[in-house]
PDB file of C-alpha atoms in Angstrom:
ATOM      1  CA  MET A   1      99.187  -7.934  22.093  1.00 50.00           C
ATOM      2  CA  LEU A   2      95.701  -9.423  22.120  1.00 50.00           C
ATOM      3  CA  ASN A   3      95.495  -8.939  18.369  1.00 56.00           C
ATOM      4  CA  LEU A   4      98.797 -10.769  17.931  1.00 57.00           C
ATOM      5  CA  ASN A   5      97.519 -13.675  20.028  1.00 57.00           C
ATOM      6  CA  THR A   6      94.352 -14.057  17.961  1.00 62.00           C
ATOM      7  CA  ASP A   7      96.433 -13.862  14.785  1.00 57.00           C
ATOM      8  CA  LEU A   8      98.673 -16.643  16.061  1.00 59.00           C
ATOM      9  CA  PHE A   9      95.669 -18.866  16.637  1.00 60.00           C
ATOM     10  CA  ASN A  10      94.290 -17.992  13.203  1.00 62.00           C
ATOM     11  CA  LYS A  11      97.565 -19.165  11.578  1.00 69.00           C
ATOM     12  CA  ARG A  12      96.583 -17.562   8.266  1.00 77.00           C
ATOM     13  CA  ALA A  13      96.513 -13.854   9.027  1.00 81.00           C
ATOM     14  CA  ILE A  14     100.207 -13.279   9.721  1.00 83.00           C
ATOM     15  CA  PRO A  15     101.523 -15.188   6.675  1.00 86.00           C
ATOM     16  CA  ARG A  16      98.934 -13.424   4.503  1.00 87.00           C
ATOM     17  CA  GLU A  17      99.947 -10.002   5.825  1.00 88.00           C
ATOM     18  CA  ALA A  18     103.626 -10.914   5.422  1.00 88.00           C
ATOM     19  CA  SER A  19     103.127 -11.866   1.779  1.00 89.00           C
ATOM     20  CA  GLU A  20     101.279  -8.577   1.125  1.00 91.00           C
ATOM     21  CA  PHE A  21     103.887  -6.431   2.929  1.00 89.00           C
ATOM     22  CA  GLU A  22     105.479  -3.946   0.507  1.00 90.00           C
ATOM     23  CA  LEU A  23     109.039  -4.412   1.756  1.00 89.00           C
ATOM     24  CA  GLY A  24     108.957  -8.196   1.602  1.00 90.00           C
ATOM     25  CA  GLU A  25     108.072 -11.100   3.803  1.00 91.00           C
ATOM     26  CA  THR A  26     111.397 -11.208   5.668  1.00 92.00           C
ATOM     27  CA  MET A  27     111.213  -7.505   6.450  1.00 93.00           C
ATOM     28  CA  TYR A  28     107.666  -7.985   7.795  1.00 92.00           C
ATOM     29  CA  TYR A  29     108.884 -10.523  10.349  1.00 92.00           C
ATOM     30  CA  ILE A  30     111.872  -8.329  11.265  1.00 94.00           C
ATOM     31  CA  VAL A  31     109.537  -5.384  11.862  1.00 91.00           C
ATOM     32  CA  LEU A  32     107.143  -7.572  13.864  1.00 91.00           C
ATOM     33  CA  ILE A  33     109.880  -8.995  16.096  1.00 93.00           C
ATOM     34  CA  GLY A  34     111.638  -5.622  16.415  1.00 94.00           C
ATOM     35  CA  GLY A  35     108.395  -3.974  17.493  1.00 92.00           C
ATOM     36  CA  ALA A  36     107.749  -6.673  20.102  1.00 93.00           C
ATOM     37  CA  ILE A  37     111.287  -6.365  21.509  1.00 95.00           C
ATOM     38  CA  THR A  38     111.123  -2.550  21.556  1.00 92.00           C
ATOM     39  CA  TRP A  39     107.767  -2.647  23.334  1.00 91.00           C
ATOM     40  CA  GLN A  40     109.079  -5.056  25.977  1.00 95.00           C
ATOM     41  CA  LEU A  41     112.215  -2.962  26.590  1.00 94.00           C
ATOM     42  CA  SER A  42     110.087   0.160  26.895  1.00 88.00           C
ATOM     43  CA  PHE A  43     107.818  -1.561  29.405  1.00 90.00           C
ATOM     44  CA  ILE A  44     110.765  -2.819  31.466  1.00 94.00           C
ATOM     45  CA  GLY A  45     112.331   0.659  31.356  1.00 91.00           C
ATOM     46  CA  GLY A  46     109.096   2.178  32.631  1.00 87.00           C
ATOM     47  CA  LEU A  47     109.041  -0.274  35.518  1.00 92.00           C
ATOM     48  CA  GLY A  48     112.664   0.583  36.282  1.00 92.00           C
ATOM     49  CA  ILE A  49     111.833   4.285  36.395  1.00 90.00           C
ATOM     50  CA  ILE A  50     108.980   3.600  38.810  1.00 91.00           C
ATOM     51  CA  LEU A  51     111.232   1.379  40.942  1.00 92.00           C
ATOM     52  CA  TYR A  52     114.105   3.859  41.222  1.00 92.00           C
ATOM     53  CA  THR A  53     112.156   7.147  41.276  1.00 89.00           C
ATOM     54  CA  SER A  54     108.369   7.319  41.522  1.00 87.00           C
ATOM     55  CA  SER A  55     105.275   6.678  39.492  1.00 87.00           C
ATOM     56  CA  LEU A  56     104.754  10.446  39.286  1.00 84.00           C
ATOM     57  CA  PHE A  57     108.133  10.879  37.590  1.00 84.00           C
ATOM     58  CA  SER A  58     107.298   8.009  35.237  1.00 86.00           C
ATOM     59  CA  GLY A  59     104.086   9.788  34.242  1.00 83.00           C
ATOM     60  CA  ILE A  60     105.935  13.072  33.755  1.00 80.00           C
ATOM     61  CA  LEU A  61     108.576  11.363  31.616  1.00 82.00           C
ATOM     62  CA  THR A  62     105.927   9.623  29.546  1.00 81.00           C
ATOM     63  CA  SER A  63     104.117  12.894  28.947  1.00 77.00           C
ATOM     64  CA  VAL A  64     107.330  14.646  27.921  1.00 75.00           C
ATOM     65  CA  LEU A  65     108.086  11.899  25.394  1.00 81.00           C
ATOM     66  CA  LEU A  66     104.774  12.575  23.653  1.00 78.00           C
ATOM     67  CA  PRO A  67     105.977  15.782  21.940  1.00 80.00           C
ATOM     68  CA  PHE A  68     109.074  13.997  20.667  1.00 83.00           C
ATOM     69  CA  THR A  69     106.856  11.316  19.171  1.00 82.00           C
ATOM     70  CA  GLU A  70     104.763  13.993  17.466  1.00 82.00           C
ATOM     71  CA  ILE A  71     107.844  15.756  16.111  1.00 86.00           C
ATOM     72  CA  ALA A  72     109.287  12.459  14.874  1.00 86.00           C
ATOM     73  CA  ALA A  73     106.003  11.666  13.106  1.00 84.00           C
ATOM     74  CA  VAL A  74     106.076  15.067  11.393  1.00 87.00           C
ATOM     75  CA  ILE A  75     109.684  14.581  10.270  1.00 90.00           C
ATOM     76  CA  VAL A  76     109.665  10.881   9.356  1.00 88.00           C
ATOM     77  CA  TYR A  77     106.121  10.420   8.034  1.00 84.00           C
ATOM     78  CA  HIS A  78     105.711  13.969   6.686  1.00 86.00           C
ATOM     79  CA  GLU A  79     102.515  14.541   8.639  1.00 85.00           C
ATOM     80  CA  SER A  80     101.129  18.041   8.806  1.00 88.00           C
ATOM     81  CA  PHE A  81     101.924  19.996  11.961  1.00 87.00           C
ATOM     82  CA  THR A  82      98.520  21.322  12.918  1.00 89.00           C
ATOM     83  CA  GLY A  83      97.582  23.826  15.582  1.00 90.00           C
ATOM     84  CA  LEU A  84      96.260  20.995  17.738  1.00 88.00           C
ATOM     85  CA  LYS A  85      99.649  19.273  17.681  1.00 85.00           C
ATOM     86  CA  GLY A  86     101.338  22.581  18.459  1.00 88.00           C
ATOM     87  CA  MET A  87      99.063  23.162  21.442  1.00 89.00           C
ATOM     88  CA  ALA A  88      99.661  19.615  22.722  1.00 82.00           C
ATOM     89  CA  LEU A  89     103.401  20.145  22.336  1.00 84.00           C
ATOM     90  CA  ALA A  90     103.292  23.446  24.232  1.00 88.00           C
ATOM     91  CA  LEU A  91     101.167  22.019  27.071  1.00 86.00           C
ATOM     92  CA  CYS A  92     103.392  18.955  27.488  1.00 81.00           C
ATOM     93  CA  LEU A  93     106.543  21.036  27.604  1.00 83.00           C
ATOM     94  CA  TRP A  94     104.912  23.531  29.970  1.00 88.00           C
ATOM     95  CA  GLY A  95     103.873  20.751  32.356  1.00 83.00           C
ATOM     96  CA  PHE A  96     107.321  19.178  32.233  1.00 81.00           C
ATOM     97  CA  THR A  97     109.041  22.512  32.873  1.00 87.00           C
ATOM     98  CA  SER A  98     106.640  23.385  35.714  1.00 89.00           C
ATOM     99  CA  TYR A  99     107.271  20.043  37.409  1.00 84.00           C
ATOM    100  CA  PHE A 100     111.039  20.386  37.299  1.00 86.00           C
ATOM    101  CA  TYR A 101     110.946  24.035  38.361  1.00 92.00           C
ATOM    102  CA  GLY A 102     108.815  23.061  41.359  1.00 91.00           C
ATOM    103  CA  GLU A 103     111.261  20.287  42.242  1.00 88.00           C
ATOM    104  CA  TYR A 104     114.171  22.733  41.884  1.00 92.00           C
ATOM    105  CA  LYS A 105     112.514  25.283  44.205  1.00 94.00           C
ATOM    106  CA  MET A 106     111.654  22.616  46.760  1.00 93.00           C
ATOM    107  CA  MET A 107     115.231  21.272  46.811  1.00 92.00           C
ATOM    108  CA  LYS A 108     116.637  24.810  47.039  1.00 93.00           C
ATOM    109  CA  ASP A 109     114.374  25.589  50.023  1.00 91.00           C
ATOM    110  CA  MET A 110     115.328  22.312  51.710  1.00 91.00           C
ATOM    111  CA  ASN A 111     119.031  23.026  51.227  1.00 89.00           C
ATOM    112  CA  THR A 112     118.641  26.576  52.564  1.00 89.00           C
ATOM    113  CA  LYS A 113     116.792  25.350  55.668  1.00 88.00           C
ATOM    114  CA  ALA A 114     119.372  22.618  56.264  1.00 85.00           C
ATOM    115  CA  LEU A 115     122.207  25.155  55.954  1.00 84.00           C
ATOM    116  CA  GLU A 116     120.452  27.538  58.354  1.00 83.00           C
ATOM    117  CA  LYS A 117     120.011  24.701  60.859  1.00 82.00           C
ATOM    118  CA  ILE A 118     123.709  23.873  60.653  1.00 81.00           C
ATOM    119  CA  VAL A 119     124.651  27.527  61.171  1.00 77.00           C
ATOM    120  CA  ASP A 120     122.207  27.869  64.106  1.00 76.00           C
ATOM    121  CA  ASP A 121     123.578  24.698  65.728  1.00 69.00           C
ATOM    122  CA  ASP A 122     127.123  26.050  65.462  1.00 63.00           C
ATOM    123  CA  ASP A 123     126.125  29.342  67.140  1.00 60.00           C
ATOM    124  CA  ASP A 124     124.716  27.536  70.171  1.00 58.00           C
ATOM    125  CA  GLU A 125     128.009  25.841  71.055  1.00 59.00           C
ATOM    126  CA  PRO A 126     130.575  27.873  72.997  1.00 59.00           C
ATOM    127  CA  CYS A 127     133.823  28.534  71.218  1.00 55.00           C
ATOM    128  CA  THR A 128     136.837  27.128  73.026  1.00 61.00           C
ATOM    129  CA  VAL A 129     140.379  28.071  72.154  1.00 56.00           C
TER     130      VAL A 129
END
């Protein structure tokens, strides 16, 4: 965003880049505005995730989106899928899976303990007919 601000004050850089853009000047401005809107929506979505869940979950979600970005770059831009990208993909997915498995186990244990407490509380009360 800082680069965009300095370009706006320069008043020559953006029109020059737009005139040199391969897809045309109009398409340059559409891409520029679309990128700014997408970035703002992504930022607001990240804040919403933090507000309604936690910052930890936001970090986990961000790290799990990284492999999808890498896969999209390989498919769309025909980049080579190197061993480094494969290792990053595996580690991100492993971390994401480990986090959710840990959450699943914790919730299962909490539900089991709550159920046991309910059953124990029912045993303490005398049965009247």
